[in-house]
mmCIF file of C-alpha atoms in Angstrom:
data_model
loop_
_atom_site.group_PDB
_atom_site.id
_atom_site.type_symbol
_atom_site.label_atom_id
_atom_site.label_comp_id
_atom_site.label_asym_id
_atom_site.label_seq_id
_atom_site.Cartn_x
_atom_site.Cartn_y
_atom_site.Cartn_z
ATOM 1 C CA PRO V 1 -12.042 29.476 44.896
ATOM 2 C CA ASN V 2 -15.546 28.971 44.007
ATOM 3 C CA SER V 3 -17.195 30.001 46.882
ATOM 4 C CA PHE V 4 -20.271 27.987 45.658
ATOM 5 C CA LYS V 5 -19.127 24.424 46.449
ATOM 6 C CA TRP V 6 -17.283 25.159 49.648
ATOM 7 C CA SER V 7 -18.091 23.061 52.583
ATOM 8 C CA THR V 8 -18.783 23.213 55.814
ATOM 9 C CA LEU V 9 -15.558 23.712 56.596
ATOM 10 C CA ASP V 10 -14.356 25.784 53.517
ATOM 11 C CA VAL V 11 -16.877 28.547 55.731
ATOM 12 C CA ALA V 12 -15.804 28.167 58.753
ATOM 13 C CA ASN V 13 -11.582 28.856 57.766
ATOM 14 C CA TRP V 14 -14.176 31.487 55.653
ATOM 15 C CA LEU V 15 -15.705 33.240 59.578
ATOM 16 C CA GLU V 16 -11.754 33.188 60.486
ATOM 17 C CA SER V 17 -10.257 34.773 58.233
ATOM 18 C CA ILE V 18 -12.670 37.937 58.229
ATOM 19 C CA GLY V 19 -12.297 38.046 61.979
ATOM 20 C CA LEU V 20 -15.370 36.358 62.817
ATOM 21 C CA GLY V 21 -14.735 32.672 63.855
ATOM 22 C CA CYS V 22 -16.040 32.681 66.720
ATOM 23 C CA PHE V 23 -19.357 31.651 64.558
ATOM 24 C CA ALA V 24 -17.934 29.078 62.767
ATOM 25 C CA LYS V 25 -19.517 25.953 65.434
ATOM 26 C CA ARG V 26 -22.797 27.043 64.887
ATOM 27 C CA PHE V 27 -22.380 27.449 60.994
ATOM 28 C CA ALA V 28 -21.283 24.244 61.036
ATOM 29 C CA GLU V 29 -24.659 22.552 63.042
ATOM 30 C CA HIS V 30 -26.812 24.391 61.042
ATOM 31 C CA LYS V 31 -25.059 22.722 57.934
ATOM 32 C CA ILE V 32 -24.167 26.000 55.841
ATOM 33 C CA THR V 33 -22.484 25.882 53.133
ATOM 34 C CA GLY V 34 -21.132 27.664 50.836
ATOM 35 C CA ASP V 35 -24.181 27.777 48.229
ATOM 36 C CA LEU V 36 -26.483 28.128 51.210
ATOM 37 C CA LEU V 37 -24.076 30.980 53.008
ATOM 38 C CA HIS V 38 -25.042 33.181 49.033
ATOM 39 C CA VAL V 39 -29.041 32.925 50.051
ATOM 40 C CA LEU V 40 -28.517 34.121 53.772
ATOM 41 C CA THR V 41 -30.738 36.801 54.858
ATOM 42 C CA GLU V 42 -30.190 39.727 58.112
ATOM 43 C CA ASP V 43 -32.888 37.862 59.331
ATOM 44 C CA HIS V 44 -31.426 34.164 58.667
ATOM 45 C CA LEU V 45 -27.873 35.815 60.669
ATOM 46 C CA LYS V 46 -30.045 36.426 63.692
ATOM 47 C CA GLU V 47 -31.244 32.494 63.944
ATOM 48 C CA LEU V 48 -27.724 32.138 63.629
ATOM 49 C CA GLY V 49 -27.101 33.532 66.633
ATOM 50 C CA VAL V 50 -25.188 36.811 65.024
ATOM 51 C CA SER V 51 -26.893 39.514 67.086
ATOM 52 C CA LEU V 52 -24.778 43.023 66.823
ATOM 53 C CA ILE V 53 -25.639 44.559 64.124
ATOM 54 C CA GLY V 54 -22.113 45.321 62.396
ATOM 55 C CA ASP V 55 -21.488 41.601 63.029
ATOM 56 C CA ARG V 56 -24.627 41.265 60.775
ATOM 57 C CA ALA V 57 -23.358 44.172 58.583
ATOM 58 C CA LEU V 58 -19.729 42.780 57.934
ATOM 59 C CA LEU V 59 -20.964 39.951 57.292
ATOM 60 C CA MET V 60 -23.703 40.427 54.721
ATOM 61 C CA HIS V 61 -20.918 42.736 53.355
ATOM 62 C CA GLN V 62 -18.408 39.995 52.998
ATOM 63 C CA ILE V 63 -20.674 37.385 51.733
ATOM 64 C CA ALA V 64 -21.441 39.937 48.909
ATOM 65 C CA ARG V 65 -18.088 40.341 47.943
ATOM 66 C CA LEU V 66 -17.700 36.430 47.077
ATOM 67 C CA TRP V 67 -20.662 36.095 46.108
ATOM 68 C CA ARG V 68 -19.494 39.253 43.159
ATOM 69 C CA GLY V 69 -16.064 37.831 42.588
ATOM 70 C CA ALA V 70 -17.482 34.490 41.853
ATOM 71 C CA VAL V 71 -20.292 35.698 39.290
ATOM 72 C CA HIS V 72 -17.125 37.453 37.813
ATOM 73 C CA ARG V 73 -15.746 34.493 37.191
ATOM 74 C CA ARG V 74 -18.106 32.846 35.684
ATOM 75 C CA ARG V 75 -19.037 35.958 33.556
ATOM 76 C CA PHE V 76 -15.666 36.319 32.294
ATOM 77 C CA ARG V 77 -15.378 32.377 32.036
ATOM 78 C CA THR V 78 -14.391 31.321 28.332
ATOM 79 C CA ILE V 79 -17.271 28.170 27.684
ATOM 80 C CA TRP V 80 -16.594 27.238 23.677
ATOM 81 C CA GLU V 81 -13.972 28.475 21.458
ATOM 82 C CA ALA V 82 -13.874 27.480 17.871
ATOM 83 C CA ASP V 83 -13.279 29.246 14.211
ATOM 84 C CA GLY V 84 -15.505 29.351 11.676
ATOM 85 C CA LEU V 85 -14.558 27.331 8.637
ATOM 86 C CA VAL V 86 -13.843 28.750 5.300
ATOM 87 C CA TYR V 87 -14.184 25.903 3.477
ATOM 88 C CA HIS V 88 -18.762 25.380 4.450
ATOM 89 C CA GLY V 89 -19.742 24.861 0.797
ATOM 90 C CA GLY V 90 -18.417 21.262 -0.130
ATOM 91 C CA CYS V 91 -15.675 19.863 -2.396
ATOM 92 C CA PHE V 92 -16.883 23.099 -5.209
ATOM 93 C CA ASP V 93 -17.034 25.491 -2.408
ATOM 94 C CA TRP V 94 -13.282 24.237 -1.452
ATOM 95 C CA CYS V 95 -11.746 23.740 -5.385
ATOM 96 C CA PHE V 96 -13.001 27.861 -5.965
ATOM 97 C CA LYS V 97 -11.405 29.139 -3.152
ATOM 98 C CA GLN V 98 -8.476 27.478 -3.755
ATOM 99 C CA MET V 99 -8.810 28.713 -7.701
ATOM 100 C CA VAL V 100 -8.980 32.823 -6.963
ATOM 101 C CA CYS V 101 -8.029 33.237 -4.025
ATOM 102 C CA HIS V 102 -5.009 32.263 -2.652
ATOM 103 C CA PRO V 103 -5.213 29.951 0.546
ATOM 104 C CA CYS V 104 -3.305 32.132 2.715
ATOM 105 C CA CYS V 105 -6.052 34.372 2.996
ATOM 106 C CA ASN V 106 -9.026 32.264 3.631
ATOM 107 C CA ASP V 107 -7.848 33.327 6.805
ATOM 108 C CA PRO V 108 -10.812 32.607 9.460
ATOM 109 C CA ASP V 109 -13.636 34.091 11.287
ATOM 110 C CA HIS V 110 -13.210 32.730 14.625
ATOM 111 C CA TYR V 111 -15.938 32.580 17.730
ATOM 112 C CA ARG V 112 -15.761 32.694 21.705
ATOM 113 C CA LEU V 113 -19.046 32.260 23.567
ATOM 114 C CA THR V 114 -18.115 33.967 27.730
ATOM 115 C CA GLY V 115 -20.669 33.756 29.910
ATOM 116 C CA ALA V 116 -22.031 37.061 29.145
ATOM 117 C CA ALA V 117 -20.775 37.765 25.608
ATOM 118 C CA LEU V 118 -20.099 36.384 22.232
ATOM 119 C CA TYR V 119 -16.995 37.114 20.890
ATOM 120 C CA VAL V 120 -17.096 37.239 16.500
ATOM 121 C CA THR V 121 -14.268 38.076 15.275
ATOM 122 C CA GLU V 122 -14.529 38.619 10.979
ATOM 123 C CA ARG V 123 -12.957 40.556 8.047
ATOM 124 C CA ASP V 124 -14.299 44.037 7.910
ATOM 125 C CA LEU V 125 -15.190 43.969 4.569
ATOM 126 C CA LYS V 126 -14.956 47.867 5.093
ATOM 127 C CA ARG V 127 -12.012 48.661 5.658
ATOM 128 C CA HIS V 128 -10.926 46.219 2.902
ATOM 129 C CA LYS V 129 -7.116 47.151 1.462
ATOM 130 C CA GLY V 130 -7.300 46.243 -1.513
ATOM 131 C CA ALA V 131 -5.304 43.242 -2.237
ATOM 132 C CA CYS V 132 -6.231 40.122 -1.409
ATOM 133 C CA CYS V 133 -4.146 39.357 1.881
ATOM 134 C CA GLN V 134 -4.620 42.550 3.060
ATOM 135 C CA THR V 135 -8.093 42.338 4.880
ATOM 136 C CA SER V 136 -8.195 44.378 8.108
ATOM 137 C CA LYS V 137 -10.015 41.744 11.558
ATOM 138 C CA HIS V 138 -12.311 43.497 14.304
ATOM 139 C CA THR V 139 -14.143 41.796 17.064
ATOM 140 C CA ARG V 140 -17.173 42.289 17.362
ATOM 141 C CA ALA V 141 -18.654 41.829 20.806
ATOM 142 C CA ILE V 142 -22.442 41.083 22.025
ATOM 143 C CA ASP V 143 -24.120 41.491 25.094
ATOM 144 C CA LEU V 144 -25.594 38.121 25.712
ATOM 145 C CA SER V 145 -28.923 40.249 27.424
ATOM 146 C CA VAL V 146 -29.532 41.072 23.302
ATOM 147 C CA ILE V 147 -30.160 37.702 21.802
ATOM 148 C CA ALA V 148 -33.620 36.778 21.159
ATOM 149 C CA GLY V 149 -33.126 33.596 20.013
ATOM 150 C CA VAL V 150 -30.621 30.773 18.235
ATOM 151 C CA SER V 151 -31.006 28.221 16.145
ATOM 152 C CA ASP V 152 -29.030 25.448 14.226
ATOM 153 C CA PHE V 153 -29.011 23.493 10.791
ATOM 154 C CA HIS V 154 -27.178 21.808 8.214
ATOM 155 C CA ARG V 155 -26.012 23.440 5.635
ATOM 156 C CA ASN V 156 -26.557 20.713 2.090
ATOM 157 C CA ALA V 157 -23.820 21.057 -0.289
ATOM 158 C CA VAL V 158 -23.530 18.773 -3.415
ATOM 159 C CA CYS V 159 -20.622 15.988 -3.040
ATOM 160 C CA ASP V 160 -20.536 17.510 0.910
ATOM 161 C CA CYS V 161 -17.319 15.615 0.879
ATOM 162 C CA CYS V 162 -17.455 16.256 5.023
ATOM 163 C CA CYS V 163 -16.383 19.783 4.637
ATOM 164 C CA SER V 164 -19.814 21.367 4.602
ATOM 165 C CA ALA V 165 -20.992 23.534 7.641
ATOM 166 C CA ASP V 166 -23.842 22.982 10.385
ATOM 167 C CA VAL V 167 -24.985 27.074 10.664
ATOM 168 C CA VAL V 168 -26.262 28.788 13.860
ATOM 169 C CA VAL V 169 -28.278 31.606 13.486
ATOM 170 C CA VAL V 170 -27.698 34.122 16.267
ATOM 171 C CA ASP V 171 -31.073 36.807 16.662
ATOM 172 C CA LEU V 172 -30.762 39.502 17.790
ATOM 173 C CA ASP V 173 -33.218 41.485 19.676
ATOM 174 C CA LYS V 174 -35.425 43.340 16.838
ATOM 175 C CA GLU V 175 -36.230 46.512 19.095
ATOM 176 C CA LYS V 176 -33.009 47.051 19.787
ATOM 177 C CA GLY V 177 -32.025 48.070 16.170
ATOM 178 C CA LEU V 178 -28.547 45.996 16.511
ATOM 179 C CA GLU V 179 -27.135 44.700 13.325
ATOM 180 C CA PRO V 180 -27.946 41.541 12.160
ATOM 181 C CA VAL V 181 -24.781 38.728 13.280
ATOM 182 C CA ASP V 182 -23.830 36.702 10.364
ATOM 183 C CA PRO V 183 -24.517 32.792 10.939
ATOM 184 C CA LEU V 184 -21.529 30.509 12.554
ATOM 185 C CA LEU V 185 -20.188 28.622 10.059
ATOM 186 C CA VAL V 186 -19.147 25.201 12.651
ATOM 187 C CA THR V 187 -17.823 21.730 11.382
ATOM 188 C CA LYS V 188 -20.623 19.437 10.365
ATOM 189 C CA GLY V 189 -22.465 17.657 13.413
ATOM 190 C CA ASP V 190 -21.520 20.553 15.970
ATOM 191 C CA GLY V 191 -23.978 23.097 15.201
ATOM 192 C CA HIS V 192 -26.631 20.973 17.519
ATOM 193 C CA VAL V 193 -24.434 21.763 20.492
ATOM 194 C CA VAL V 194 -23.306 25.410 20.396
ATOM 195 C CA ALA V 195 -26.600 26.570 19.726
ATOM 196 C CA GLN V 196 -27.532 24.647 23.254
ATOM 197 C CA LYS V 197 -24.449 26.121 24.964
ATOM 198 C CA LEU V 198 -25.204 29.208 23.529
ATOM 199 C CA ARG V 199 -28.501 28.611 24.547
ATOM 200 C CA ALA V 200 -27.765 27.942 29.038
ATOM 201 C CA ALA V 201 -25.245 30.654 29.123
ATOM 202 C CA ILE V 202 -28.388 32.644 27.798
ATOM 203 C CA GLU V 203 -30.371 31.360 30.374
ATOM 204 C CA GLU V 204 -27.823 31.519 33.253
ATOM 205 C CA ALA V 205 -26.982 35.108 31.987
ATOM 206 C CA GLN V 206 -30.403 36.389 32.882
ATOM 207 C CA THR V 207 -30.933 34.179 35.912
ATOM 208 C CA LEU V 208 -27.972 35.877 37.579
ATOM 209 C CA ALA V 209 -28.546 39.779 36.052
ATOM 210 C CA PRO V 210 -31.183 40.312 38.707
ATOM 211 C CA GLY V 211 -28.785 39.354 41.824
ATOM 212 C CA MET V 212 -26.336 40.724 40.354
ATOM 213 C CA GLN V 213 -28.191 44.471 40.129
ATOM 214 C CA HIS V 214 -28.778 43.637 43.978
ATOM 215 C CA MET V 215 -25.338 42.804 45.373
ATOM 216 C CA LEU V 216 -24.112 45.721 43.306
ATOM 217 C CA ARG V 217 -25.631 47.672 45.464
ATOM 218 C CA MET V 218 -24.446 46.800 49.379
#
């Protein structure tokens, strides 16, 4: 369960479960819900009547444990997932690929965005085995902390036929010296939505990072 969404009753039950049920009434009187539980300091606990150092230490430790669990779930949940477009240049692109390569060879790239990273699975041209249908694939995990910017645009094509792509461009921090990311080719009309989800995930990851470092030390 998401402890950030706990009611005062949920907090009371949790206090009981860690052997500190004697403070449940006091926490309820001060309307301590799950979201407030995660921002309590030692001074707050003193005002709530937790006078013994051992009880305060236990509470801070258990709160930190709850926070780490909640953040872990948020970081590794799947926010967005989709296959890349194989035919992204309109009708001519479709016809060309049908003529020069058997359709079974056109295995699409795959994208998955979590709260921690963007995973891009694509054909590994460096390990091409020679035959059309014998290419290998590799997955690259791009930590959200190294993404410097995200933009999107629609790739216009002659004779569109509704099979042209939206392009999402992911720029990495140049100071990291990382290999650039190939543009994400997504369904027409989805580019802006995908870019917004990426930006939101990056912002959330940046917000959680300082707290995560603090909690890991507890």
